[in-house]
């Protein structure tokens, strides 16, 4: 039995269907990442779950109870925001303590004090508790905001792109640290991001949000290796997956690809039929070399550029088809783009999508 069940959730603003028939089952203690492009409805979804925005249709069930009609404060769900949303007139300490003081909970001061210190220690912000938000760095603001969302030990915590506005170093540290901190609270986490690397680093499961619904819900590895569609495949990769229309004929473990005159073979165990389809090959699954090999194709160098600690080459095949290949900086130093260049494809690392629907054919 799942702990949190989302069934056919829908939300429109006038004619704009932002969420439509969205479904998911989330287990207790799971780190569930919602990943989708900007404007796909991630923040709206979290608002619907927290109760600060109302659903048009559908059911949210938590711990075997339908909570649609519950007020936000009755839901045992807390939320931290992308823009921190700290009270500017309150010190970090009081910001963190605020959920415990809300709604006449009558929690004694020494108990509040103990809890604030405990959560501040976990998030390593004990030394800034007496400061006001404007005196804090963005990293400290984000930790304060997280501490506030965790202090009442909610069953479910919603984190809306919490690392978006912190610098790269802090983001990297927090990616390593967050799962550990959140495990201490034994809470179910729904974590929103539009960075596929972050989604893959943090998620037990990733739900891919676009067109108003979750198009894939699976482990990071399964989504990367077996995306449901070209759209999902494109979202998991930077640079994005190469894709081109081709006729594909199968002979045993070999696929004979004809991409408008450009003919080559891919080694691939697959159940797809001979067809015309969209072939997808990730830039990191293409090997670039100055040496020809049995199955390599000669290509022309176009340009190269560094991207996220890797080097990306753009090369052109005889037919005019252009492909991106990505490699480590070290590998790129072995390549002289003024000499002849050849590409070959890694075995088993290609994808096939329907020309019309863009669905994965496997
Ligand atoms: P994301 O967080 O994935 O970037 P949002 O959830 O903020 O996207 O927004 C999804 C869509 O819903 C956007 O097109 C946005 O303009 C629209 N939207 C969000 N909130 C409202 C609102 N209160 N009224 C009207 N449209 C809204
Ligand atoms: Mg948002």
PDB file of C-alpha atoms and ligand atoms in Angstrom, residues 12-14 16 18-19 36-45 47 53 82 160 164 192 194 209, ligand 1:
ATOM      1  CA  UNK A  12      -6.933  24.496 -14.900  1.00  0.00           C
ATOM      2  CA  UNK A  13      -6.659  28.248 -14.945  1.00  0.00           C
ATOM      3  CA  UNK A  14      -9.432  29.344 -17.309  1.00  0.00           C
ATOM      4  CA  UNK A  16      -5.132  26.509 -19.451  1.00  0.00           C
ATOM      5  CA  UNK A  18      -1.929  22.880 -16.130  1.00  0.00           C
ATOM      6  CA  UNK A  19      -2.433  19.511 -14.442  1.00  0.00           C
ATOM      7  CA  UNK A  36       9.933  18.853 -15.497  1.00  0.00           C
ATOM      8  CA  UNK A  37      10.712  21.922 -17.583  1.00  0.00           C
ATOM      9  CA  UNK A  38       9.898  25.447 -16.455  1.00  0.00           C
ATOM     10  CA  UNK A  39       6.153  26.096 -16.576  1.00  0.00           C
ATOM     11  CA  UNK A  40       5.201  22.398 -16.553  1.00  0.00           C
ATOM     12  CA  UNK A  41       3.159  22.796 -13.358  1.00  0.00           C
ATOM     13  CA  UNK A  42       5.569  21.671 -10.624  1.00  0.00           C
ATOM     14  CA  UNK A  43       4.808  24.533  -8.244  1.00  0.00           C
ATOM     15  CA  UNK A  44       1.071  24.252  -8.923  1.00  0.00           C
ATOM     16  CA  UNK A  45       1.234  20.541  -8.069  1.00  0.00           C
ATOM     17  CA  UNK A  47       0.389  23.918  -3.909  1.00  0.00           C
ATOM     18  CA  UNK A  53      -4.600  25.785  -3.883  1.00  0.00           C
ATOM     19  CA  UNK A  82      12.454  28.162  -4.153  1.00  0.00           C
ATOM     20  CA  UNK A 160      10.105  23.466  -4.416  1.00  0.00           C
ATOM     21  CA  UNK A 164      17.743  26.811  -7.606  1.00  0.00           C
ATOM     22  CA  UNK A 192      10.838  19.538  -7.355  1.00  0.00           C
ATOM     23  CA  UNK A 194      14.172  21.292 -13.364  1.00  0.00           C
ATOM     24  CA  UNK A 209       6.116  16.082 -15.554  1.00  0.00           C
TER      25      UNK A 209
HETATM   26  P1  LIG B   1       6.769  25.346 -12.816  1.00  0.00           P
HETATM   27  O1  LIG B   1       6.796  25.440 -11.323  1.00  0.00           O
HETATM   28  O2  LIG B   1       6.807  23.929 -13.324  1.00  0.00           O
HETATM   29  O3  LIG B   1       7.792  26.188 -13.485  1.00  0.00           O
HETATM   30  P2  LIG B   1       4.146  26.500 -12.431  1.00  0.00           P
HETATM   31  O4  LIG B   1       3.526  25.415 -11.640  1.00  0.00           O
HETATM   32  O5  LIG B   1       4.598  27.704 -11.658  1.00  0.00           O
HETATM   33  O6  LIG B   1       5.345  25.928 -13.299  1.00  0.00           O
HETATM   34  O7  LIG B   1       3.138  27.028 -13.531  1.00  0.00           O
HETATM   35  C1  LIG B   1       2.531  26.186 -14.470  1.00  0.00           C
HETATM   36  C2  LIG B   1       1.571  26.978 -15.334  1.00  0.00           C
HETATM   37  O8  LIG B   1       0.463  27.425 -14.563  1.00  0.00           O
HETATM   38  C3  LIG B   1       2.187  28.234 -15.927  1.00  0.00           C
HETATM   39  O9  LIG B   1       1.722  28.354 -17.247  1.00  0.00           O
HETATM   40  C4  LIG B   1       1.640  29.351 -15.056  1.00  0.00           C
HETATM   41  O10 LIG B   1       1.527  30.546 -15.779  1.00  0.00           O
HETATM   42  C5  LIG B   1       0.276  28.805 -14.669  1.00  0.00           C
HETATM   43  N1  LIG B   1      -0.169  29.323 -13.354  1.00  0.00           N
HETATM   44  C6  LIG B   1       0.410  29.035 -12.159  1.00  0.00           C
HETATM   45  N2  LIG B   1      -0.255  29.629 -11.129  1.00  0.00           N
HETATM   46  C7  LIG B   1      -1.265  30.334 -11.697  1.00  0.00           C
HETATM   47  C8  LIG B   1      -2.306  31.169 -11.182  1.00  0.00           C
HETATM   48  N3  LIG B   1      -2.440  31.386  -9.868  1.00  0.00           N
HETATM   49  N4  LIG B   1      -3.177  31.708 -12.066  1.00  0.00           N
HETATM   50  C9  LIG B   1      -3.059  31.477 -13.395  1.00  0.00           C
HETATM   51  N5  LIG B   1      -2.097  30.711 -13.956  1.00  0.00           N
HETATM   52  C10 LIG B   1      -1.205  30.148 -13.132  1.00  0.00           C
END
